[in-house]
Coordinates of C-alpha atoms and ligand atoms in Angstrom, one line a residue:
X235 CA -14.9 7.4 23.7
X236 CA -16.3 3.8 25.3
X237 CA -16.1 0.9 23.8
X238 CA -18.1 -2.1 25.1
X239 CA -17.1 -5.7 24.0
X240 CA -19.5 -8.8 25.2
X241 CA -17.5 -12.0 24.2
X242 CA -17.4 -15.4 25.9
X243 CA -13.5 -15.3 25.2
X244 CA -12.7 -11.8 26.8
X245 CA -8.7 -13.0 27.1
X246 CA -8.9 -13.1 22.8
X247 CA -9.4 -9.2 23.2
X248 CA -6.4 -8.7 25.3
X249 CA -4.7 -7.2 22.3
X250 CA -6.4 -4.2 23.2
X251 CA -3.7 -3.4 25.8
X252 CA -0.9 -3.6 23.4
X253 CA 0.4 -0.3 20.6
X254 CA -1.7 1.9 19.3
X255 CA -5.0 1.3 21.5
X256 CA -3.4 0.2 24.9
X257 CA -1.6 3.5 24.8
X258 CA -4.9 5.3 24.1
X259 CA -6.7 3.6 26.7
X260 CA -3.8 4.3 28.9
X261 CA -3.8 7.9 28.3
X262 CA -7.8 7.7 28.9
X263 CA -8.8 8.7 25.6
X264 CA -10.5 5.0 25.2
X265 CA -12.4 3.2 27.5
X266 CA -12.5 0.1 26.6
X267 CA -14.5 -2.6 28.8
X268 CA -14.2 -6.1 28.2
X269 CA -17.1 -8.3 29.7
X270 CA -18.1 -12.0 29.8
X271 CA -21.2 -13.1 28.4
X272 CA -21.1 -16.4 30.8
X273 CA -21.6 -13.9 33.2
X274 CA -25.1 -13.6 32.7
X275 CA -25.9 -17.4 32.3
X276 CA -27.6 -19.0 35.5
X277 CA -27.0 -22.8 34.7
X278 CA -23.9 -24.9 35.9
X279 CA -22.3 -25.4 32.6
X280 CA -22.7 -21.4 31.8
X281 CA -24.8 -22.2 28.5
X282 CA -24.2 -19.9 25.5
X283 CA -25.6 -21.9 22.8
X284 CA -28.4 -24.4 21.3
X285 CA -29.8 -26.3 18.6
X286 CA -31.3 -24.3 16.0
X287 CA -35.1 -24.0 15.3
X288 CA -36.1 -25.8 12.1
X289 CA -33.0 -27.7 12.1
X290 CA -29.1 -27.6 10.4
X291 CA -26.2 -28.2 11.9
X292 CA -24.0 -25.9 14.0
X293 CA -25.4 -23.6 17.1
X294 CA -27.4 -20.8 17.8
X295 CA -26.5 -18.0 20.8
X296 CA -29.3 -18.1 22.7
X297 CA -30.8 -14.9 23.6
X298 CA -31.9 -14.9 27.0
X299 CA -27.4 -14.4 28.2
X300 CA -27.1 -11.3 25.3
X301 CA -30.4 -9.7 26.6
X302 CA -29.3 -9.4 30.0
X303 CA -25.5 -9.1 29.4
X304 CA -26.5 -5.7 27.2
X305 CA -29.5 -4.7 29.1
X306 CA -26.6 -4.5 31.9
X307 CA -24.5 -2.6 29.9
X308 CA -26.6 -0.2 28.6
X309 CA -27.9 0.9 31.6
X310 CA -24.2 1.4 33.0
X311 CA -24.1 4.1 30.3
X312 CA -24.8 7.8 31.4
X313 CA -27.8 10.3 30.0
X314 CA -27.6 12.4 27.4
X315 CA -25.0 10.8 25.4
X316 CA -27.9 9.5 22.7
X317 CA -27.0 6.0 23.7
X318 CA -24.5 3.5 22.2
X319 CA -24.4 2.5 18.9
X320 CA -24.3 -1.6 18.7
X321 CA -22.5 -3.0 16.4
X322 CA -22.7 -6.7 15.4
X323 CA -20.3 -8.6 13.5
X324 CA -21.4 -10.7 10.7
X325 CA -20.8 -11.8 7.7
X326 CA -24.2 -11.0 6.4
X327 CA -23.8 -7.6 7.7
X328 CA -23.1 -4.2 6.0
X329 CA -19.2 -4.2 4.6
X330 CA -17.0 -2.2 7.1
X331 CA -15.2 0.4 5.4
X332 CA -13.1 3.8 6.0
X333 CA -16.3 6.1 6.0
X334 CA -18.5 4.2 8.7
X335 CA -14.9 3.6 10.8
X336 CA -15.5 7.8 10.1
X337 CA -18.8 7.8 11.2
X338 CA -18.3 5.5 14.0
X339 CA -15.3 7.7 15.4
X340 CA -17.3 10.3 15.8
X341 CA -19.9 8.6 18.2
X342 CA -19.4 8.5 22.1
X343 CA -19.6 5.2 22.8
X344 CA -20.1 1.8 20.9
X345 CA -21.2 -1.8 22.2
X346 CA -20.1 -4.7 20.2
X347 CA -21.2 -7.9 20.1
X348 CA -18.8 -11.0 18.6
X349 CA -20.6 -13.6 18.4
X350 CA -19.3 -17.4 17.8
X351 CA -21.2 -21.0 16.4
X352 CA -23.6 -19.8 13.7
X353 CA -24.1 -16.3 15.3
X354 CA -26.6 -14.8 18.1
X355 CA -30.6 -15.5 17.7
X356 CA -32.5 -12.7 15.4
X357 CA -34.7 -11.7 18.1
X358 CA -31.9 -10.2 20.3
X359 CA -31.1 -8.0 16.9
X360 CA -34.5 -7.0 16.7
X361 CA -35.2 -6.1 20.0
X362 CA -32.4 -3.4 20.6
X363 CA -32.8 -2.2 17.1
X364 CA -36.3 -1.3 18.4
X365 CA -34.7 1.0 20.8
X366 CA -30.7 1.5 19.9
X367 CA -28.9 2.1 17.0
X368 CA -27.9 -1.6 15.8
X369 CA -25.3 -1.8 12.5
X370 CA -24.9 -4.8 11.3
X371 CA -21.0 -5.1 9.7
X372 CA -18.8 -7.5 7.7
X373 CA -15.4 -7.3 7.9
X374 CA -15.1 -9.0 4.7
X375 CA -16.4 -11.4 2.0
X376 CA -14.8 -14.2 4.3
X377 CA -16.1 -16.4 7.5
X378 CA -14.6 -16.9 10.8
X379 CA -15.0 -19.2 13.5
X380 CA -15.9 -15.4 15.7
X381 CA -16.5 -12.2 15.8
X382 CA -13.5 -11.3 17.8
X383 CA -11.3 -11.0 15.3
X384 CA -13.3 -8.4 13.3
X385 CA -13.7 -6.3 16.5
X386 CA -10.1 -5.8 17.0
X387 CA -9.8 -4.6 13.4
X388 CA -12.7 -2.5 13.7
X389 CA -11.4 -1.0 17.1
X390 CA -7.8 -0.3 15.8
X391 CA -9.5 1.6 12.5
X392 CA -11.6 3.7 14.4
X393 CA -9.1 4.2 17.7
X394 CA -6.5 5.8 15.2
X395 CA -9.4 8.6 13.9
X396 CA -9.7 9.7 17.5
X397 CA -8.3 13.2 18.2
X398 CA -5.2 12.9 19.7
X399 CA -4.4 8.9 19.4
X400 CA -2.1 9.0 16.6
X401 CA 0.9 11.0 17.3
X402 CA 1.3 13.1 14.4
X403 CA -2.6 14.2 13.1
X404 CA -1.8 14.4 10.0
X405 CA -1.0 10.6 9.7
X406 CA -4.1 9.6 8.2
X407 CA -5.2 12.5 6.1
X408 CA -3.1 10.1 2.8
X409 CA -4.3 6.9 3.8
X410 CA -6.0 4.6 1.1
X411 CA -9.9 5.4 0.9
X412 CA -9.4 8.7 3.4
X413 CA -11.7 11.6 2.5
X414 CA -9.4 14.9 1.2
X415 CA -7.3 15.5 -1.6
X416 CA -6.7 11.6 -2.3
X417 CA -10.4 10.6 -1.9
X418 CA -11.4 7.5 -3.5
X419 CA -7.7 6.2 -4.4
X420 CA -5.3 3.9 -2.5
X421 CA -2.1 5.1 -1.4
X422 CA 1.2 4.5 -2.7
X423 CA 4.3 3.2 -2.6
X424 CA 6.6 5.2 0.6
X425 CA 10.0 5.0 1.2
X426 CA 12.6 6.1 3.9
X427 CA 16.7 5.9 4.5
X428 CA 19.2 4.8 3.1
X429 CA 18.5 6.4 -0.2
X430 CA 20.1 3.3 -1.7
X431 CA 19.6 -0.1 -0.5
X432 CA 20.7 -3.8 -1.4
X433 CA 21.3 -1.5 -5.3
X434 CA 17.4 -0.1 -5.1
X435 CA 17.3 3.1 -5.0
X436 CA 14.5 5.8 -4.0
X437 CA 13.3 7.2 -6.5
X438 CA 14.5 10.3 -7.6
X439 CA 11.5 12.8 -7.3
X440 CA 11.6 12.3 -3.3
X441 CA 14.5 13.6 -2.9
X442 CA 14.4 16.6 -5.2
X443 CA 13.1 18.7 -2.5
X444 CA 10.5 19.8 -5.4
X445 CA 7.0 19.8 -3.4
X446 CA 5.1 20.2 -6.5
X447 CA 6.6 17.7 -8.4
X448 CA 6.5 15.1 -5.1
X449 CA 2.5 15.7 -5.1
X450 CA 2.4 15.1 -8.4
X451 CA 4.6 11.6 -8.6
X452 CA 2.8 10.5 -5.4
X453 CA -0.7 11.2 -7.1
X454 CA 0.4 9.4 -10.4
X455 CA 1.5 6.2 -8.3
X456 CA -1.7 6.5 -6.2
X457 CA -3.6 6.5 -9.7
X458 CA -1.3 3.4 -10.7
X459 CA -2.1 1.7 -7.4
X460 CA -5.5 1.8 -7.6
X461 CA -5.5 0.8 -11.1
X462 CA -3.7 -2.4 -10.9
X463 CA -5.4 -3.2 -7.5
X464 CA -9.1 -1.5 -7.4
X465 CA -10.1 -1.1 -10.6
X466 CA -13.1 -1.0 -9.4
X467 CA -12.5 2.6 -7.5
X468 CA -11.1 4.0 -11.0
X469 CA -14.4 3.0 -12.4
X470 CA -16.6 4.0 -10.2
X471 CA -15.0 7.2 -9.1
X472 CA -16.8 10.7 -10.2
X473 CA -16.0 12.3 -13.4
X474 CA -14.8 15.6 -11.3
X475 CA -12.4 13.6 -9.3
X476 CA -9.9 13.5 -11.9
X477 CA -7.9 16.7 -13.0
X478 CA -6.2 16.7 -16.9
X479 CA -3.0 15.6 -15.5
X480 CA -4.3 12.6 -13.7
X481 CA -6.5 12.1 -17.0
X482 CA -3.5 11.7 -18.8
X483 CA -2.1 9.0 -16.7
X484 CA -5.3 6.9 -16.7
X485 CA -5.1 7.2 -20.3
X486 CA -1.3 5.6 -19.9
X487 CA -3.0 2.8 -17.9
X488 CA -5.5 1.8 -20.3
X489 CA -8.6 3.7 -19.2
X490 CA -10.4 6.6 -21.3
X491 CA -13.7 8.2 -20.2
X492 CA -17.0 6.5 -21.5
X493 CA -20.5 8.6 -22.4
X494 CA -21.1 8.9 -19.3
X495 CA -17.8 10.4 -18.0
X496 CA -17.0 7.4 -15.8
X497 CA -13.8 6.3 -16.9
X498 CA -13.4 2.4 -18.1
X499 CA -11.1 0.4 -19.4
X500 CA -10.2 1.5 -23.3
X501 CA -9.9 -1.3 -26.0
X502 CA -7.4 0.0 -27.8
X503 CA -4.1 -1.4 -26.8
X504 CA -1.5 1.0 -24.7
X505 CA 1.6 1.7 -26.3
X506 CA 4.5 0.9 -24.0
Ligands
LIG1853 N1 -23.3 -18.8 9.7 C1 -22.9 -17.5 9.7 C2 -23.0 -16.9 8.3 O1 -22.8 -17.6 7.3 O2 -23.4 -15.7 8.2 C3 -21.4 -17.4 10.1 C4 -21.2 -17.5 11.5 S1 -19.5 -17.3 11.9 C5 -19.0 -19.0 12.0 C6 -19.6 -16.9 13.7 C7 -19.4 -15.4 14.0 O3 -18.1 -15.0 13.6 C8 -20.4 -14.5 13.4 O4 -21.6 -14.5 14.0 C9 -19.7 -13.2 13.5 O5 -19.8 -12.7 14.8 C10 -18.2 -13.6 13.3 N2 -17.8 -13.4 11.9 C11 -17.3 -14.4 11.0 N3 -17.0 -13.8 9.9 C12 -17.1 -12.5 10.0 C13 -17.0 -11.4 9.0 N4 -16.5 -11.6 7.8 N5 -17.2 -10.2 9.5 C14 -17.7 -10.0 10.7 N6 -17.9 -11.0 11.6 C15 -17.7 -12.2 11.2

């Protein structure tokens, strides 16, 4: 896969050589290319920014650097591929989450755009949304001071779906919000040795050696998890995703199904 990354602070993206995705790009399963708007300015001061239109404070990115920094780099790309996707951090923007780091894995190549001051001028959106396909994404309900930040996190979640980047395949198949067997709830808890530390001990059911019961404790704290944490997935999860066992342990947290089957929080008090 290619990754593309236009940023007037290309050294705050040097992460990228480090763990997870330096070893992937070392291997040459990523490649990832760093590049310097200021490149494509022409004055002596290499000017990125301006006053907005109609007024306000903070700065605008001014479009004629982005248009010919990613005119450049789309037309570095090859034929054939369908063309990058671009994706643009913002706060305004879609939220990022597990299914479009999913959907994003599975594209060829993706050009990303951080942008800094009070983010890039609309019409450079527009344009390539003409002709490219442009997402729009938040990393969270949260503003920072630039859109390098949110790149890294967005590279490392979809570098780790990648065939062949995570050592053991099957890492990811439990993670919180992964599609398969623990779709829609969060993981939880995980332990490893000693079996007893500082008088803690791990719990009993992971070392019984009893695979049956193990899935079973690990889906009851999943459903606990996401209870406490995201009630929000419990209550907007389908009927269907719940079996009568895991029914049973909603019930012990409080929740009972409503008309609709969606389950929500019961009234009645729990009994301890
Ligand atoms: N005035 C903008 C707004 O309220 O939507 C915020 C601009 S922010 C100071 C500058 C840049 O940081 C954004 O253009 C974007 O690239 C990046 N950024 C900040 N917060 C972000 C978030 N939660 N998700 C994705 N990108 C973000």
């Amino acid at each position: 896969m290619r990754m593309d990354v236009v940023t007037i602070f290309p050294e705050y993206l040097e992460p990228l050589d480090v763990s997870l995705v330096g070893k992937a790009r070392a291997r040459g399963q990523l490649d990832v290319r760093v590049h310097d708007l200021r490149a494509w300015t022409h004055d002596r001061h290499h000017t990125v920014d301006d006053t907005p239109y109609g007024g306000g404070p903070g700065m605008v990115m001014k479009p004629e650097p982005w248009g010919e920094a990613l005119d450049a780099v789309l037309a570095s790309g090859g034929s054939g591929d369908g063309g990058p996707v671009l994706v643009v951090p913002t706060p305004s923007g879609r939220p990022f989450t597990q299914e479009l780091a999913v959907e994003l894995a599975a594209r060829p190549w993706l050009v990303f755009t951080p942008a800094r001051y009070e983010g890039i001028d609309r019409r450079v959106i527009d344009d390539y949304a003409a002709r490219c396909d442009v997402r729009e994404v938040s990393i969270g309900d949260y503003v920072l001071a630039g859109g390098e930040a949110p790149v890294l996190v967005m590279v490392e979640a979809i570098a780790r779906l990648l065939p062949g980047v995570l050592g053991n395949a099957e890492s990811h198949r439990d993670d919180s919000f992964a599609p398969g067997a623990m779709a829609g709830l969060l993981e939880g808890p995980v332990y490893t040795k000693p079996p007893v530390w500082r008088g803690r001990e791990v719990p009993e059911v992971l070392v019984s050696g009893h695979h049956g019961r193990i899935g079973r404790w690990r889906r009851d704290e999943a459903l606990r998890r996401t209870s406490e944490n995201r009630p929000d997935l419990v209550a907007g999860a389908e009927p269907e995703a719940f079996g009568t066992h895991d029914r049973a342990t909603l019930a012990e947290l409080g929740w009972e199904p409503g008309p609709d089957g969606r389950f929500g929080r019961s009234s009645r008090p729990v009994e301890e």
